Amino acid sequence: MKTNKIIYWIATGLMTLVFSFSAGMYLFNYERASGFFENLGFPTWLIYPLAIAKILGLIAILSRKVTLLKEWAYAGFFFDAVLAFFAHQMIGDGEWIPSIIAIVTILISRIYERKVFVNRAKTN
């Protein structure tokens, strides 16, 4: 059980870093983010709502209070990372590695979240 917790917190911590960095860049370096969005063919008006959604998703996952919101946050992060991967692949800019890291950490965090917290609830 202790190993599962360690794996969960490492994966969740890395996922949090990836999406916090992304949201921070969107909020505090708008010019760079808008350049990325324009190169990828996305509208720039998505930058601020996406940053807010990422922050709220991290809060939902880390607080683990509302199961439905947590599940939606994991799904939203997964779709965001998969779409980012394919968008970067399509334009060939070589910036797809962070999206692979995000996908892997999302999946590991989600799998081990169920092992650590759902199993603990069943035994209590």
JSON list of C-alpha atoms in Angstrom, two decimals:
[
{"chain": "A", "resi": 1, "resn": "MET", "atom": "CA", "xyz": [0.00, 0.00, 0.00]},
{"chain": "A", "resi": 2, "resn": "LYS", "atom": "CA", "xyz": [2.85, 2.40, 0.78]},
{"chain": "A", "resi": 3, "resn": "THR", "atom": "CA", "xyz": [4.40, 1.82, -2.66]},
{"chain": "A", "resi": 4, "resn": "ASN", "atom": "CA", "xyz": [1.07, 2.59, -4.30]},
{"chain": "A", "resi": 5, "resn": "LYS", "atom": "CA", "xyz": [0.84, 5.88, -2.37]},
{"chain": "A", "resi": 6, "resn": "ILE", "atom": "CA", "xyz": [4.35, 6.87, -3.38]},
{"chain": "A", "resi": 7, "resn": "ILE", "atom": "CA", "xyz": [3.64, 6.11, -7.05]},
{"chain": "A", "resi": 8, "resn": "TYR", "atom": "CA", "xyz": [0.34, 8.03, -6.85]},
{"chain": "A", "resi": 9, "resn": "TRP", "atom": "CA", "xyz": [1.88, 11.13, -5.28]},
{"chain": "A", "resi": 10, "resn": "ILE", "atom": "CA", "xyz": [4.87, 11.20, -7.65]},
{"chain": "A", "resi": 11, "resn": "ALA", "atom": "CA", "xyz": [2.64, 10.86, -10.71]},
{"chain": "A", "resi": 12, "resn": "THR", "atom": "CA", "xyz": [0.11, 13.36, -9.37]},
{"chain": "A", "resi": 13, "resn": "GLY", "atom": "CA", "xyz": [2.90, 15.78, -8.45]},
{"chain": "A", "resi": 14, "resn": "LEU", "atom": "CA", "xyz": [4.41, 15.58, -11.95]},
{"chain": "A", "resi": 15, "resn": "MET", "atom": "CA", "xyz": [0.97, 15.98, -13.51]},
{"chain": "A", "resi": 16, "resn": "THR", "atom": "CA", "xyz": [0.36, 19.01, -11.29]},
{"chain": "A", "resi": 17, "resn": "LEU", "atom": "CA", "xyz": [3.69, 20.52, -12.35]},
{"chain": "A", "resi": 18, "resn": "VAL", "atom": "CA", "xyz": [2.95, 20.03, -16.06]},
{"chain": "A", "resi": 19, "resn": "PHE", "atom": "CA", "xyz": [-0.51, 21.58, -15.91]},
{"chain": "A", "resi": 20, "resn": "SER", "atom": "CA", "xyz": [0.50, 24.33, -13.45]},
{"chain": "A", "resi": 21, "resn": "PHE", "atom": "CA", "xyz": [3.34, 25.32, -15.76]},
{"chain": "A", "resi": 22, "resn": "SER", "atom": "CA", "xyz": [0.95, 25.30, -18.71]},
{"chain": "A", "resi": 23, "resn": "ALA", "atom": "CA", "xyz": [-1.68, 27.41, -16.92]},
{"chain": "A", "resi": 24, "resn": "GLY", "atom": "CA", "xyz": [0.99, 29.77, -15.64]},
{"chain": "A", "resi": 25, "resn": "MET", "atom": "CA", "xyz": [2.39, 30.28, -19.11]},
{"chain": "A", "resi": 26, "resn": "TYR", "atom": "CA", "xyz": [-1.11, 30.97, -20.43]},
{"chain": "A", "resi": 27, "resn": "LEU", "atom": "CA", "xyz": [-1.78, 33.54, -17.70]},
{"chain": "A", "resi": 28, "resn": "PHE", "atom": "CA", "xyz": [1.60, 35.23, -17.33]},
{"chain": "A", "resi": 29, "resn": "ASN", "atom": "CA", "xyz": [3.14, 34.91, -20.80]},
{"chain": "A", "resi": 30, "resn": "TYR", "atom": "CA", "xyz": [0.16, 35.52, -23.04]},
{"chain": "A", "resi": 31, "resn": "GLU", "atom": "CA", "xyz": [2.24, 36.59, -26.07]},
{"chain": "A", "resi": 32, "resn": "ARG", "atom": "CA", "xyz": [4.18, 33.32, -26.13]},
{"chain": "A", "resi": 33, "resn": "ALA", "atom": "CA", "xyz": [1.03, 31.25, -25.54]},
{"chain": "A", "resi": 34, "resn": "SER", "atom": "CA", "xyz": [-0.86, 33.10, -28.27]},
{"chain": "A", "resi": 35, "resn": "GLY", "atom": "CA", "xyz": [2.03, 32.41, -30.66]},
{"chain": "A", "resi": 36, "resn": "PHE", "atom": "CA", "xyz": [1.77, 28.69, -29.87]},
{"chain": "A", "resi": 37, "resn": "PHE", "atom": "CA", "xyz": [-1.98, 28.75, -30.33]},
{"chain": "A", "resi": 38, "resn": "GLU", "atom": "CA", "xyz": [-1.74, 30.58, -33.65]},
{"chain": "A", "resi": 39, "resn": "ASN", "atom": "CA", "xyz": [0.92, 28.14, -34.92]},
{"chain": "A", "resi": 40, "resn": "LEU", "atom": "CA", "xyz": [-1.31, 25.23, -33.95]},
{"chain": "A", "resi": 41, "resn": "GLY", "atom": "CA", "xyz": [-4.34, 26.82, -35.63]},
{"chain": "A", "resi": 42, "resn": "PHE", "atom": "CA", "xyz": [-6.29, 27.34, -32.39]},
{"chain": "A", "resi": 43, "resn": "PRO", "atom": "CA", "xyz": [-8.18, 30.54, -31.56]},
{"chain": "A", "resi": 44, "resn": "THR", "atom": "CA", "xyz": [-6.37, 32.67, -28.98]},
{"chain": "A", "resi": 45, "resn": "TRP", "atom": "CA", "xyz": [-9.55, 33.40, -27.04]},
{"chain": "A", "resi": 46, "resn": "LEU", "atom": "CA", "xyz": [-9.22, 29.86, -25.60]},
{"chain": "A", "resi": 47, "resn": "ILE", "atom": "CA", "xyz": [-6.07, 30.73, -23.65]},
{"chain": "A", "resi": 48, "resn": "TYR", "atom": "CA", "xyz": [-7.60, 32.25, -20.50]},
{"chain": "A", "resi": 49, "resn": "PRO", "atom": "CA", "xyz": [-10.56, 29.84, -20.18]},
{"chain": "A", "resi": 50, "resn": "LEU", "atom": "CA", "xyz": [-8.20, 26.89, -20.66]},
{"chain": "A", "resi": 51, "resn": "ALA", "atom": "CA", "xyz": [-5.83, 28.22, -17.99]},
{"chain": "A", "resi": 52, "resn": "ILE", "atom": "CA", "xyz": [-8.71, 28.62, -15.53]},
{"chain": "A", "resi": 53, "resn": "ALA", "atom": "CA", "xyz": [-10.02, 25.14, -16.36]},
{"chain": "A", "resi": 54, "resn": "LYS", "atom": "CA", "xyz": [-6.58, 23.64, -15.72]},
{"chain": "A", "resi": 55, "resn": "ILE", "atom": "CA", "xyz": [-6.31, 25.34, -12.34]},
{"chain": "A", "resi": 56, "resn": "LEU", "atom": "CA", "xyz": [-9.83, 24.24, -11.34]},
{"chain": "A", "resi": 57, "resn": "GLY", "atom": "CA", "xyz": [-9.09, 20.70, -12.54]},
{"chain": "A", "resi": 58, "resn": "LEU", "atom": "CA", "xyz": [-5.98, 20.51, -10.38]},
{"chain": "A", "resi": 59, "resn": "ILE", "atom": "CA", "xyz": [-7.97, 21.74, -7.39]},
{"chain": "A", "resi": 60, "resn": "ALA", "atom": "CA", "xyz": [-10.64, 19.08, -8.03]},
{"chain": "A", "resi": 61, "resn": "ILE", "atom": "CA", "xyz": [-8.06, 16.29, -8.26]},
{"chain": "A", "resi": 62, "resn": "LEU", "atom": "CA", "xyz": [-5.95, 17.34, -5.31]},
{"chain": "A", "resi": 63, "resn": "SER", "atom": "CA", "xyz": [-8.90, 18.02, -3.00]},
{"chain": "A", "resi": 64, "resn": "ARG", "atom": "CA", "xyz": [-10.60, 14.68, -3.82]},
{"chain": "A", "resi": 65, "resn": "LYS", "atom": "CA", "xyz": [-13.87, 16.05, -2.39]},
{"chain": "A", "resi": 66, "resn": "VAL", "atom": "CA", "xyz": [-16.32, 15.66, -5.27]},
{"chain": "A", "resi": 67, "resn": "THR", "atom": "CA", "xyz": [-15.81, 12.41, -7.16]},
{"chain": "A", "resi": 68, "resn": "LEU", "atom": "CA", "xyz": [-17.66, 13.55, -10.29]},
{"chain": "A", "resi": 69, "resn": "LEU", "atom": "CA", "xyz": [-15.55, 16.71, -10.62]},
{"chain": "A", "resi": 70, "resn": "LYS", "atom": "CA", "xyz": [-12.38, 14.71, -10.05]},
{"chain": "A", "resi": 71, "resn": "GLU", "atom": "CA", "xyz": [-13.34, 12.26, -12.81]},
{"chain": "A", "resi": 72, "resn": "TRP", "atom": "CA", "xyz": [-14.17, 15.09, -15.19]},
{"chain": "A", "resi": 73, "resn": "ALA", "atom": "CA", "xyz": [-10.85, 16.76, -14.39]},
{"chain": "A", "resi": 74, "resn": "TYR", "atom": "CA", "xyz": [-8.91, 13.59, -15.20]},
{"chain": "A", "resi": 75, "resn": "ALA", "atom": "CA", "xyz": [-10.88, 13.21, -18.44]},
{"chain": "A", "resi": 76, "resn": "GLY", "atom": "CA", "xyz": [-10.36, 16.87, -19.37]},
{"chain": "A", "resi": 77, "resn": "PHE", "atom": "CA", "xyz": [-6.63, 16.66, -18.73]},
{"chain": "A", "resi": 78, "resn": "PHE", "atom": "CA", "xyz": [-6.39, 13.47, -20.76]},
{"chain": "A", "resi": 79, "resn": "PHE", "atom": "CA", "xyz": [-8.24, 14.96, -23.73]},
{"chain": "A", "resi": 80, "resn": "ASP", "atom": "CA", "xyz": [-6.19, 18.16, -23.49]},
{"chain": "A", "resi": 81, "resn": "ALA", "atom": "CA", "xyz": [-2.91, 16.23, -23.51]},
{"chain": "A", "resi": 82, "resn": "VAL", "atom": "CA", "xyz": [-3.94, 13.89, -26.35]},
{"chain": "A", "resi": 83, "resn": "LEU", "atom": "CA", "xyz": [-5.14, 16.80, -28.48]},
{"chain": "A", "resi": 84, "resn": "ALA", "atom": "CA", "xyz": [-1.93, 18.72, -27.71]},
{"chain": "A", "resi": 85, "resn": "PHE", "atom": "CA", "xyz": [0.13, 15.71, -28.76]},
{"chain": "A", "resi": 86, "resn": "PHE", "atom": "CA", "xyz": [-1.62, 15.41, -32.12]},
{"chain": "A", "resi": 87, "resn": "ALA", "atom": "CA", "xyz": [-1.62, 19.17, -32.71]},
{"chain": "A", "resi": 88, "resn": "HIS", "atom": "CA", "xyz": [2.16, 19.32, -32.20]},
{"chain": "A", "resi": 89, "resn": "GLN", "atom": "CA", "xyz": [2.66, 16.22, -34.34]},
{"chain": "A", "resi": 90, "resn": "MET", "atom": "CA", "xyz": [0.59, 17.69, -37.17]},
{"chain": "A", "resi": 91, "resn": "ILE", "atom": "CA", "xyz": [2.65, 20.86, -37.42]},
{"chain": "A", "resi": 92, "resn": "GLY", "atom": "CA", "xyz": [5.93, 19.05, -36.70]},
{"chain": "A", "resi": 93, "resn": "ASP", "atom": "CA", "xyz": [7.32, 21.52, -34.17]},
{"chain": "A", "resi": 94, "resn": "GLY", "atom": "CA", "xyz": [8.81, 18.81, -31.93]},
{"chain": "A", "resi": 95, "resn": "GLU", "atom": "CA", "xyz": [7.00, 20.10, -28.84]},
{"chain": "A", "resi": 96, "resn": "TRP", "atom": "CA", "xyz": [5.08, 16.88, -28.22]},
{"chain": "A", "resi": 97, "resn": "ILE", "atom": "CA", "xyz": [7.20, 15.52, -25.34]},
{"chain": "A", "resi": 98, "resn": "PRO", "atom": "CA", "xyz": [5.37, 17.47, -22.57]},
{"chain": "A", "resi": 99, "resn": "SER", "atom": "CA", "xyz": [2.08, 16.06, -23.81]},
{"chain": "A", "resi": 100, "resn": "ILE", "atom": "CA", "xyz": [3.43, 12.49, -23.61]},
{"chain": "A", "resi": 101, "resn": "ILE", "atom": "CA", "xyz": [4.64, 13.18, -20.07]},
{"chain": "A", "resi": 102, "resn": "ALA", "atom": "CA", "xyz": [1.21, 14.57, -19.24]},
{"chain": "A", "resi": 103, "resn": "ILE", "atom": "CA", "xyz": [-0.60, 11.53, -20.70]},
{"chain": "A", "resi": 104, "resn": "VAL", "atom": "CA", "xyz": [1.58, 9.08, -18.79]},
{"chain": "A", "resi": 105, "resn": "THR", "atom": "CA", "xyz": [1.29, 10.94, -15.48]},
{"chain": "A", "resi": 106, "resn": "ILE", "atom": "CA", "xyz": [-2.48, 11.34, -15.87]},
{"chain": "A", "resi": 107, "resn": "LEU", "atom": "CA", "xyz": [-2.94, 7.62, -16.47]},
{"chain": "A", "resi": 108, "resn": "ILE", "atom": "CA", "xyz": [-0.65, 6.58, -13.62]},
{"chain": "A", "resi": 109, "resn": "SER", "atom": "CA", "xyz": [-2.22, 9.09, -11.23]},
{"chain": "A", "resi": 110, "resn": "ARG", "atom": "CA", "xyz": [-5.73, 7.92, -12.13]},
{"chain": "A", "resi": 111, "resn": "ILE", "atom": "CA", "xyz": [-4.91, 4.21, -11.85]},
{"chain": "A", "resi": 112, "resn": "TYR", "atom": "CA", "xyz": [-3.11, 4.55, -8.53]},
{"chain": "A", "resi": 113, "resn": "GLU", "atom": "CA", "xyz": [-5.68, 6.98, -7.15]},
{"chain": "A", "resi": 114, "resn": "ARG", "atom": "CA", "xyz": [-8.20, 4.16, -7.34]},
{"chain": "A", "resi": 115, "resn": "LYS", "atom": "CA", "xyz": [-5.77, 1.67, -5.79]},
{"chain": "A", "resi": 116, "resn": "VAL", "atom": "CA", "xyz": [-4.87, 3.96, -2.88]},
{"chain": "A", "resi": 117, "resn": "PHE", "atom": "CA", "xyz": [-8.07, 5.76, -2.01]},
{"chain": "A", "resi": 118, "resn": "VAL", "atom": "CA", "xyz": [-10.86, 3.42, -3.19]},
{"chain": "A", "resi": 119, "resn": "ASN", "atom": "CA", "xyz": [-9.28, 0.35, -1.61]},
{"chain": "A", "resi": 120, "resn": "ARG", "atom": "CA", "xyz": [-8.68, 2.28, 1.62]},
{"chain": "A", "resi": 121, "resn": "ALA", "atom": "CA", "xyz": [-12.35, 3.27, 1.73]},
{"chain": "A", "resi": 122, "resn": "LYS", "atom": "CA", "xyz": [-13.37, -0.39, 1.28]},
{"chain": "A", "resi": 123, "resn": "THR", "atom": "CA", "xyz": [-11.18, -1.56, 4.17]},
{"chain": "A", "resi": 124, "resn": "ASN", "atom": "CA", "xyz": [-12.39, 1.13, 6.61]}
]
